[in-house]
XYZ file of C-alpha atoms in Angstrom:
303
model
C 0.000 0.000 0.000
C 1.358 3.284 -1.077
C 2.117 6.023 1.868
C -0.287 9.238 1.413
C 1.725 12.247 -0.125
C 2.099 14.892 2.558
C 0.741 18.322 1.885
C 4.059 20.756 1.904
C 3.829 23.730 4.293
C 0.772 22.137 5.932
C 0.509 21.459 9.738
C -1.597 18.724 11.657
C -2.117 19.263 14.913
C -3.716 16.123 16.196
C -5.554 15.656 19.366
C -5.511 12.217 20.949
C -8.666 12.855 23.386
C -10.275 10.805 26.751
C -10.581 13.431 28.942
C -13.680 16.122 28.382
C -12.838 18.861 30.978
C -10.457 20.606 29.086
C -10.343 19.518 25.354
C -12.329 22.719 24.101
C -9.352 25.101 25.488
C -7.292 22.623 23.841
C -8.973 22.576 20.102
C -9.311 26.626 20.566
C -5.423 26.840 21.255
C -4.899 24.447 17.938
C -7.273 26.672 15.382
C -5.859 30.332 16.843
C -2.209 29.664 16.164
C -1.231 32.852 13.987
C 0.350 30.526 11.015
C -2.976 29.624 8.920
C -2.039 26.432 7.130
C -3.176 24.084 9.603
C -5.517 20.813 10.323
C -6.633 19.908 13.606
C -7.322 15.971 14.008
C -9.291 14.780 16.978
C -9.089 10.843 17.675
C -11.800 10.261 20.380
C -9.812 7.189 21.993
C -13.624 5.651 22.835
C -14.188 7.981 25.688
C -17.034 7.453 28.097
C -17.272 10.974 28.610
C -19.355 12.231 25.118
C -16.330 14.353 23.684
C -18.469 14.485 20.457
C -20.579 16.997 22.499
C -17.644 19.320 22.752
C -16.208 18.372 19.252
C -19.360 18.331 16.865
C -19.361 22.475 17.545
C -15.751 22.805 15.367
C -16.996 20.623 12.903
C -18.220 23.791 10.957
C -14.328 24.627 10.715
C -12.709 22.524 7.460
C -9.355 22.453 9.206
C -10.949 19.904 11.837
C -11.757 16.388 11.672
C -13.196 13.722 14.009
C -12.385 10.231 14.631
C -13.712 7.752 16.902
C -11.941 4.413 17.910
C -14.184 1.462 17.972
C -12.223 -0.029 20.736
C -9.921 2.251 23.268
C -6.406 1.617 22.691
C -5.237 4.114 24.990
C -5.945 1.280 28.199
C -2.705 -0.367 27.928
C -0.603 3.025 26.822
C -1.671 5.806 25.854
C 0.909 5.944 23.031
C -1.380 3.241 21.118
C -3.712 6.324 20.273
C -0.909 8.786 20.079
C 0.242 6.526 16.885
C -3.215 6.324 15.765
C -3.205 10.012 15.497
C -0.449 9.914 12.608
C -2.538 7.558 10.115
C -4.578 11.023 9.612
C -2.033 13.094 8.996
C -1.822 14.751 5.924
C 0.654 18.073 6.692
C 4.278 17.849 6.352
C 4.738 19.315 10.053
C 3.372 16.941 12.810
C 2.034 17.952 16.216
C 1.071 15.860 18.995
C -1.280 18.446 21.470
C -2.631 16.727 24.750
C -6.208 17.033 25.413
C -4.948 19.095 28.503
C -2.713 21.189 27.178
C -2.676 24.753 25.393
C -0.486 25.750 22.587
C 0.231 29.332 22.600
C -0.884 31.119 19.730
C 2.503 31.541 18.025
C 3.704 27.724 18.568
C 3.742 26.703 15.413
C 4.852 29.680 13.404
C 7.889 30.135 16.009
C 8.859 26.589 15.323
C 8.813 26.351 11.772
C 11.274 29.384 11.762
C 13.607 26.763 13.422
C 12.678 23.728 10.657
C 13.388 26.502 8.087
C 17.046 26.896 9.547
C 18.022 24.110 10.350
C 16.780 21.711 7.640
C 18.744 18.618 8.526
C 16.593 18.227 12.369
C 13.451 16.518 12.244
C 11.978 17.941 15.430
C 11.837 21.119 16.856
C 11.123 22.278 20.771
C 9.069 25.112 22.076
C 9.540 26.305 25.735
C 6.677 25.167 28.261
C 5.123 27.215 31.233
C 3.675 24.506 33.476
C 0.334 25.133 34.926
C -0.595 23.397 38.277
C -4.079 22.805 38.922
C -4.666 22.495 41.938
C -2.522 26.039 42.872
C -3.578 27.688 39.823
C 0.002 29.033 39.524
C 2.303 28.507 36.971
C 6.071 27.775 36.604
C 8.538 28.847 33.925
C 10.993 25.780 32.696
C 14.692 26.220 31.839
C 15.107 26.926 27.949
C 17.092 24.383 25.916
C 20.167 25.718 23.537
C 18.761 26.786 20.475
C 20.112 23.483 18.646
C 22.055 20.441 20.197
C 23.446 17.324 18.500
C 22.228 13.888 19.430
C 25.441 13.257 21.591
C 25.084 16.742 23.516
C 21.433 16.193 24.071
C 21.906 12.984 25.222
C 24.402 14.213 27.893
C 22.297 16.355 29.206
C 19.203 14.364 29.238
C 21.353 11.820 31.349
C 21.675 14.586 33.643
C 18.086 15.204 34.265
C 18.640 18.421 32.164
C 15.898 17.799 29.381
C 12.680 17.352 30.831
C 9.866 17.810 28.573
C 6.295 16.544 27.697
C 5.664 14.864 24.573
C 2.867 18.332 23.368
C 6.293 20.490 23.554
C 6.848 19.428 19.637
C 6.941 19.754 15.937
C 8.152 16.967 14.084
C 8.446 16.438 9.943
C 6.017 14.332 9.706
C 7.769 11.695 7.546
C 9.986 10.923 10.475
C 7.787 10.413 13.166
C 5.609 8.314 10.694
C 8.292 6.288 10.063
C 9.189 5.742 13.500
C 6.434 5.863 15.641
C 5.933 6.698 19.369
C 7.551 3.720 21.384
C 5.005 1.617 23.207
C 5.874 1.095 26.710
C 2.844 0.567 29.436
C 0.265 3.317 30.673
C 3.273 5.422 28.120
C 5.597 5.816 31.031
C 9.065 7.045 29.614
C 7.455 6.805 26.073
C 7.845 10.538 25.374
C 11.417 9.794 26.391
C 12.156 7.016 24.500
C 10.389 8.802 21.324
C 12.140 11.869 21.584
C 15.707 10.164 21.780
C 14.960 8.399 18.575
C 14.035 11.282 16.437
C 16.838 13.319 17.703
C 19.495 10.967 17.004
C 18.160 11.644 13.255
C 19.340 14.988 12.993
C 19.924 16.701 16.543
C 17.137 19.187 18.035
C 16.622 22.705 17.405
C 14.609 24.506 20.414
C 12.803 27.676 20.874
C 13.988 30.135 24.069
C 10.418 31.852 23.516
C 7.409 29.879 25.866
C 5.132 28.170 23.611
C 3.049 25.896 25.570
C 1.166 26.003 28.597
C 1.238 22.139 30.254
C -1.366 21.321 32.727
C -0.326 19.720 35.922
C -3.461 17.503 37.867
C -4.764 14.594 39.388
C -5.910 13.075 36.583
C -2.910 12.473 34.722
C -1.056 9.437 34.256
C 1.853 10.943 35.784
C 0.275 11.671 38.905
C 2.157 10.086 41.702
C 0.192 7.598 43.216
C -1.003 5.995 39.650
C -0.217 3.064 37.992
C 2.545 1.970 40.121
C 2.863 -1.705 38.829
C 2.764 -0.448 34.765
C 5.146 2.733 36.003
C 7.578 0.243 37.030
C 7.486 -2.195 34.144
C 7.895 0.328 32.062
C 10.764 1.674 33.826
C 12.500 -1.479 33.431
C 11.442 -1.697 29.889
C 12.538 1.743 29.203
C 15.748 0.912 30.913
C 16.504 -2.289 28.825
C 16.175 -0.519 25.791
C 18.438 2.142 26.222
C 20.828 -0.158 27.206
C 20.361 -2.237 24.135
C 20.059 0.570 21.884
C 23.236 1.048 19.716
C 22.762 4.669 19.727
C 23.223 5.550 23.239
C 25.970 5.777 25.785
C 25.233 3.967 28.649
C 26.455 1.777 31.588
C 24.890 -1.479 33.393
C 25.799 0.884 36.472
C 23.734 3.822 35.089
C 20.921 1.359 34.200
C 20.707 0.115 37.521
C 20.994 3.332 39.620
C 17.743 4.606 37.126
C 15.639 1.336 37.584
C 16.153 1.544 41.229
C 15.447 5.480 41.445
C 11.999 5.252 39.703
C 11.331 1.866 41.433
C 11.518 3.123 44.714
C 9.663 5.865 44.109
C 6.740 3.804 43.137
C 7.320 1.479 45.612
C 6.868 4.221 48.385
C 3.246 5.556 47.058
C 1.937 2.037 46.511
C -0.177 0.262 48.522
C 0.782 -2.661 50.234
C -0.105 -5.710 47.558
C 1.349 -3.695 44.642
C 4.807 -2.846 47.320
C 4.881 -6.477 46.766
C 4.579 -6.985 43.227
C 7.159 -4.041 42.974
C 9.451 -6.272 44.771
C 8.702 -9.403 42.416
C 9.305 -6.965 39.318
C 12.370 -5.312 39.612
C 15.453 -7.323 38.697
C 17.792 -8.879 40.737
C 20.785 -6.789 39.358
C 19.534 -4.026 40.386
C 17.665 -4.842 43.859
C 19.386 -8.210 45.288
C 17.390 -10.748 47.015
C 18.843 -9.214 50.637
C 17.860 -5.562 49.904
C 14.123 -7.126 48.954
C 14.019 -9.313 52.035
C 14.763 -5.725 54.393
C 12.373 -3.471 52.074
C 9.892 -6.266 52.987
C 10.414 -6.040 56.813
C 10.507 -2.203 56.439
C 6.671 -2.451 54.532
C 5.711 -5.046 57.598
C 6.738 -2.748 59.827
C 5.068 0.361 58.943
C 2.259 -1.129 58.227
């Protein structure tokens, strides 16, 4: 089957939506960026929440479209409808936009400046602002150099330096086609894993200016006390395939002190039957059978 011709200068902005609180802020932020060539794609992962009733009002607009899953993908990882999203797409820019997060209105036209000088990258970073909910305050994030090779941004994302969301991006479309988001569960550390693969095509080339507004809740994945059994296979999952990836740097020492860092952490907000599965998950190597044995006695205790 032949792959659809991309329309040049044309950007999709696709929406991979569950949530209904705040997908209309997030469509309106899509159709009012300043640069005019633009579709907006909405893939309704079979929400129980009637999105259609917030979508069906932007039909009118021909730069939207609607899709509807007949089964949710998103269960398992959300990444399964992030990768849906790119069958639609018909621009030669790509953007993924969160159904809970707000582009600002010159995202796309700041970025494309970038993909216009520096032709060799393949994705392109705008600055976030995160939003917390539940403070209604936001914080400004550190900006990125305004391009870094693979190697460089590897360093520093090795140093916790490059934090991001996976909405904080533009991609050429016939890259991230070709690669595809990374599938790991509930799509813990597949932003990450993503991210390193389509900069190692042609470095990254970021915006100082803030682009996006990120929204920081309860209901996210990310949220700490959710998911802790998929968080931590997909931490170890993560973790294997950086290490097996020719690509990147890394030792079985680095490997280990990451698995155990995320591990614990998930270990500590679970409860007390998913402490234990924790324990049965994470690999010897990294957590021997005597430093299980105490964190067991420590749970017994405390409990």
């Amino acid at each position: 089957m032949n792959e659809k011709k991309l329309v040049s200068g044309l950007v999709s902005i696709a929406i991979p939506a569950y949530k209904k609180k705040w997908l209309k802020e997030a469509i309106v932020s899509a159709l009012s960026q300043d640069y005019p060539n633009i579709e907006v794609i909405i893939v309704d992962d079979h929400s129980p929440q009637n999105l259609r009733e917030v979508v069906v009002p932007f039909l009118i607009d021909k730069r939207v479209s609607y899709y509807y899953n007949e089964i949710n993908l998103g269960g398992k990882s959300v990444t399964n409808n992030w990768n849906k999203c790119l069958e639609y797409v018909n621009g030669e820019f790509f953007v993924l936009l969160c159904d809970d997060d707000v582009l600002m209105p010159n995202f796309v036209s700041e970025l494309l400046k970038l993909a216009h000088k520096y032709p060799k990258c393949n994705i392109f970073h705008g600055e976030r602002v995160l939003y917390h909910e539940n403070t209604y305050s936001f914080e400004s994030m550190e900006s990125w150099p305004e391009y870094e090779s693979f190697v460089d941004f590897q360093k520093e994302k090795k140093k916790v330096k490059r934090k991001h969301t996976i909405t904080e991006f533009l991609y050429r479309s016939r890259c991230i086609k070709e690669k595809k988001y990374i599938v790991f569960p509930v799509g813990y550390f597949s932003d990450d894993a993503s991210i390193l693969e389509i900069v190692a095509t042609g470095g990254i080339a970021s915006s100082q200016t803030p682009l996006v507004k990120i929204r920081i809740s309860d209901d996210q994945i990310s949220s700490e006390e959710k998911y802790p059994i998929e968080k931590t296979k997909a931490a170890i999952m993560y973790n294997e395939w950086y290490m097996n990836n020719p690509m990147l740097e890394v030792s079985q020492q680095e490997i280990k002190n990451s698995v155990d860092w995320w591990a614990y952490g998930f270990f500590q907000s679970a409860n007390i039957i998913n402490k234990i599965l924790i324990l049965y998950l994470v690999p010897k190597f990294v957590w021997p059978l005597k430093q299980k044995i105490i964190l067991f006695i420590k749970m017994c205790i405390s409990n």
